[in-house]
mmCIF file of C-alpha atoms in Angstrom:
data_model
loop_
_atom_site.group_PDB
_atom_site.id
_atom_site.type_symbol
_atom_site.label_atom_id
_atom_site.label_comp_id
_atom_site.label_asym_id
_atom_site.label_seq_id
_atom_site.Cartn_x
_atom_site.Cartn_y
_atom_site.Cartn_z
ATOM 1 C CA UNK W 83 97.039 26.651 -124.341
ATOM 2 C CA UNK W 84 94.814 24.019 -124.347
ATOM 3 C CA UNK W 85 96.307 22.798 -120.867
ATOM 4 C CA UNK W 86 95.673 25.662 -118.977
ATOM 5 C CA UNK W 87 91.731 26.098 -120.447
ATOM 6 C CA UNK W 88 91.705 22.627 -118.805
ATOM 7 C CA UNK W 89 93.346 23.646 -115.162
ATOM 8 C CA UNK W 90 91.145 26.726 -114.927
ATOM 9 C CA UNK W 91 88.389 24.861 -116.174
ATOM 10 C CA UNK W 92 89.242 22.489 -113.460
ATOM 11 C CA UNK W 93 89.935 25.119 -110.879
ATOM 12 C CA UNK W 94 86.818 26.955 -111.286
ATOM 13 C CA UNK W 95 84.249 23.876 -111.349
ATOM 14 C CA UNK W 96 86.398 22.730 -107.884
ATOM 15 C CA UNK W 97 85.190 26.416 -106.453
ATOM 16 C CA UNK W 98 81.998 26.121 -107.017
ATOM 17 C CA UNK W 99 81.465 22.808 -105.382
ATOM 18 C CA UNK W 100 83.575 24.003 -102.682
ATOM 19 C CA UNK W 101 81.154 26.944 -102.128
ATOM 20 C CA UNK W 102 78.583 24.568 -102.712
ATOM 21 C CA UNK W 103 79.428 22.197 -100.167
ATOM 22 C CA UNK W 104 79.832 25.319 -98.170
ATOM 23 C CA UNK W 105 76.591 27.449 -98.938
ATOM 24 C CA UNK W 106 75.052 23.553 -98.621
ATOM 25 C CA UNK W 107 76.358 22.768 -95.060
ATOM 26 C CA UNK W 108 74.137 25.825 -93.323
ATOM 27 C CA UNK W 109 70.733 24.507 -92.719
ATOM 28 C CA UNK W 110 67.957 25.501 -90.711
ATOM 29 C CA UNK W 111 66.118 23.199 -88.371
ATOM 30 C CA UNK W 112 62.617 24.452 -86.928
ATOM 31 C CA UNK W 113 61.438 23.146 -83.520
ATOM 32 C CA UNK W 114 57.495 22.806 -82.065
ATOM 33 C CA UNK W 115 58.012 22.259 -78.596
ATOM 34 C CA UNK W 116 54.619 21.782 -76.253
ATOM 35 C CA UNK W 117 51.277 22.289 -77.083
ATOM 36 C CA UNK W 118 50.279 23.400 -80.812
ATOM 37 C CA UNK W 119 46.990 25.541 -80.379
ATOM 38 C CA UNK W 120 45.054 25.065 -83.725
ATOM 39 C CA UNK W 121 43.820 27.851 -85.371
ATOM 40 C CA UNK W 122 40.354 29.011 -83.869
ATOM 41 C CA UNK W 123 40.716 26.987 -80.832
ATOM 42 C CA UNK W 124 40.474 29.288 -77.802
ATOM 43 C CA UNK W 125 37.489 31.418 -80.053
ATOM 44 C CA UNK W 126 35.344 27.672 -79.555
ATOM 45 C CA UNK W 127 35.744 28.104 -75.453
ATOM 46 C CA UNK W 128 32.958 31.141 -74.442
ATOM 47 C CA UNK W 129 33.090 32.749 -70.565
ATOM 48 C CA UNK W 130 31.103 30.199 -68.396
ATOM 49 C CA UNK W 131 32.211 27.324 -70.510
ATOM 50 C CA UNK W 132 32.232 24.145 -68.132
ATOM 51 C CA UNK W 133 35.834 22.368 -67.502
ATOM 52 C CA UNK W 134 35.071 19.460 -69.936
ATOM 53 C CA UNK W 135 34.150 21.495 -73.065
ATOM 54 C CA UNK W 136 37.835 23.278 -72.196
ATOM 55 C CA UNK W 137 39.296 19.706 -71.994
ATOM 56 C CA UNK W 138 37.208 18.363 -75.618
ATOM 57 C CA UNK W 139 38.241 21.728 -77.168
ATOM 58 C CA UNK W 140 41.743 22.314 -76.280
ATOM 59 C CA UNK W 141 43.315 18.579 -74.600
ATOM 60 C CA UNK W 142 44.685 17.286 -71.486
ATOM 61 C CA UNK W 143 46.546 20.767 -70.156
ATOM 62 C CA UNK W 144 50.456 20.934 -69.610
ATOM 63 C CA UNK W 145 50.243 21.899 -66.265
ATOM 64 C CA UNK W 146 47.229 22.626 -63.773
ATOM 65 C CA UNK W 147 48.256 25.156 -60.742
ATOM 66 C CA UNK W 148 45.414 26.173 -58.177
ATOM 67 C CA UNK W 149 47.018 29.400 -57.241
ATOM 68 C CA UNK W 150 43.597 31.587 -57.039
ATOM 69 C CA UNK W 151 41.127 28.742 -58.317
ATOM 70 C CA UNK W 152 41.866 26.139 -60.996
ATOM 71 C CA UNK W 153 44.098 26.922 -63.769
ATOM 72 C CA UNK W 154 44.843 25.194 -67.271
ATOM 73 C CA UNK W 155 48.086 26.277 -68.851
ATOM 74 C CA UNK W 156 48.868 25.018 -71.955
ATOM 75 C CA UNK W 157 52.941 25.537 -72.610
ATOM 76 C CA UNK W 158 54.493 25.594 -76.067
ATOM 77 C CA UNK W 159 57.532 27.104 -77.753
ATOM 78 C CA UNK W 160 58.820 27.679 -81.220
ATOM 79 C CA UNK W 161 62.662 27.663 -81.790
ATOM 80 C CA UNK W 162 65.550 26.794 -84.815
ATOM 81 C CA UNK W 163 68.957 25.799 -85.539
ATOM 82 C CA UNK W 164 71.318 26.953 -87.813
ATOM 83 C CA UNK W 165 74.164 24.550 -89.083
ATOM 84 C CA UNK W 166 76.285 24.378 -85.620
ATOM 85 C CA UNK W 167 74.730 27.473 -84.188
ATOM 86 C CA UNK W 168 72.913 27.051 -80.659
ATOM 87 C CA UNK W 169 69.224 27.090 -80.974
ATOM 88 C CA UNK W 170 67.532 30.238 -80.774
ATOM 89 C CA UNK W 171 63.819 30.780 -78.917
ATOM 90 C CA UNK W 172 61.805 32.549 -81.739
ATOM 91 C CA UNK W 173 58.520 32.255 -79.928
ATOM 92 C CA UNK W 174 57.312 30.677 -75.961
ATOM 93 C CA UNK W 175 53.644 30.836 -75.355
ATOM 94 C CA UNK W 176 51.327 29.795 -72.140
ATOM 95 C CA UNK W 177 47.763 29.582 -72.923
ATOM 96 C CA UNK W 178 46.297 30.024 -69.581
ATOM 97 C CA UNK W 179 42.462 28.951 -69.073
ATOM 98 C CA UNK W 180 41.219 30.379 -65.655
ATOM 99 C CA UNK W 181 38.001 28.609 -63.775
ATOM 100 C CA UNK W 182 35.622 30.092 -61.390
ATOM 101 C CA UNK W 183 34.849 27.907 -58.154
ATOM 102 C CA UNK W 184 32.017 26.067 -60.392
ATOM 103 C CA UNK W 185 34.672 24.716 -62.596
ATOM 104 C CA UNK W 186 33.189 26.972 -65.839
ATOM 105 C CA UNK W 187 35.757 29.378 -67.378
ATOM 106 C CA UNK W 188 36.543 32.932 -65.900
ATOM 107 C CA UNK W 189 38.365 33.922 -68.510
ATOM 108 C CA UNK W 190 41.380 32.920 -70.965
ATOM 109 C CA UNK W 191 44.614 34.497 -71.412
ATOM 110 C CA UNK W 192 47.036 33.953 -74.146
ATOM 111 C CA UNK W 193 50.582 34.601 -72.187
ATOM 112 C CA UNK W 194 54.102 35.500 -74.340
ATOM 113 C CA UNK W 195 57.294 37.414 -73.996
ATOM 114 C CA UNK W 196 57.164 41.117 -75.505
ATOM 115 C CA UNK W 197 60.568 43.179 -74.548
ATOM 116 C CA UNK W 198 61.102 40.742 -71.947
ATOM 117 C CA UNK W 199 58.666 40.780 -69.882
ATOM 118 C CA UNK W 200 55.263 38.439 -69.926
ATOM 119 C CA UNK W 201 52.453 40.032 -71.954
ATOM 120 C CA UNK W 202 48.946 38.823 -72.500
ATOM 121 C CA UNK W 203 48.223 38.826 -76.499
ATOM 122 C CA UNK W 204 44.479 38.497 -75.429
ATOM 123 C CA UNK W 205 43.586 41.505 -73.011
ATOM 124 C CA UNK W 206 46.886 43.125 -74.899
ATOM 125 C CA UNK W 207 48.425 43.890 -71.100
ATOM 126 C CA UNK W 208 51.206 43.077 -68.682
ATOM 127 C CA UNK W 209 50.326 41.464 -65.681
ATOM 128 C CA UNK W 210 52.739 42.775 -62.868
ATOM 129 C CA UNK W 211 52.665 41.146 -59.954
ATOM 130 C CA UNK W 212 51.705 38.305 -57.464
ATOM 131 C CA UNK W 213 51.729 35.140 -56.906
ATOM 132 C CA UNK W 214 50.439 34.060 -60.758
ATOM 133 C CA UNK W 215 53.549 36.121 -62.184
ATOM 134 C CA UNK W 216 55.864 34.654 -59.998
ATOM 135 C CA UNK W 217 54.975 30.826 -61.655
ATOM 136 C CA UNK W 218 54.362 32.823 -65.006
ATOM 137 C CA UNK W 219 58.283 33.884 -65.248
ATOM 138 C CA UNK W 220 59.070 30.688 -63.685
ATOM 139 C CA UNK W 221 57.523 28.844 -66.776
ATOM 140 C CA UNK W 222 58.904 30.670 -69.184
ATOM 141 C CA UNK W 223 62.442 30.797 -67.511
ATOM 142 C CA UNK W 224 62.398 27.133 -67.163
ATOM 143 C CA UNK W 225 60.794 26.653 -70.999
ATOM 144 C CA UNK W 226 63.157 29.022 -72.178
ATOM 145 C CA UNK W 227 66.145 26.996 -72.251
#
């Protein structure tokens, strides 16, 4: 009797570091990608701000475009990994800093993906066409992967 205490003994610690080596081998990895926008950031550049306080407040910009006047986007994305799983997007943004023709800011857009399409967390609308959408999907597609 004695004997078999011992073997199931034996049996059921073996199970349960089985499952623990199991259970143990899923782990999640987070990934920040691009720019991190600090808390409060965009709220320190006001309308008619001039280029440099953008550039003091916010960095050197991912990408500039002139496709209707001078444009700072700032590009970031937010993703994990489970175990052997392929990574998974959780979050893109583009952080979009428009400037008039005197360099000062027009205004400031804060660009993501809601349903699929590209949505502007700041003016809470869609923009829908042009030639700004066109490099706005094209960021994201390309950021995306």
């Amino acid at each position: 009797m004695g004997h078999r205490s011992s073997v199931r003994s034996s049996l059921s610690l073996a199970a349960t570091l089985g499952l623990g080596l199991l259970l143990g081998g899923c782990f999640t990895q987070n990934y920040q990608r691009g720019y991190i926008l600090a808390d409060g950031a965009l709220e320190q550049i006001p309308l008619g701000a001039p280029q440099e306080q953008v550039l003091i407040s916010l960095g050197t910009p991912s990408t500039v475009a002139t496709v209707s006047g001078e444009v700072f986007y700032y590009i970031s994305s937010r993703s994990e990994q489970t175990s052997f799983l392929p990574e998974k997007v959780l979050d893109q943004r583009v952080v979009a800093v428009y400037f008039d023709k005197n360099r000062r800011v027009q205004r400031i857009a804060n660009y993501g993906l809601q349903d699929g399409k590209v949505f502007d967390h700041i003016s809470r609308t869609t923009p829908t066409s042009g030639q700004e959408m066109s490099y706005l999907v094209y960021i994201f597609k390309i950021f995306g992967k």
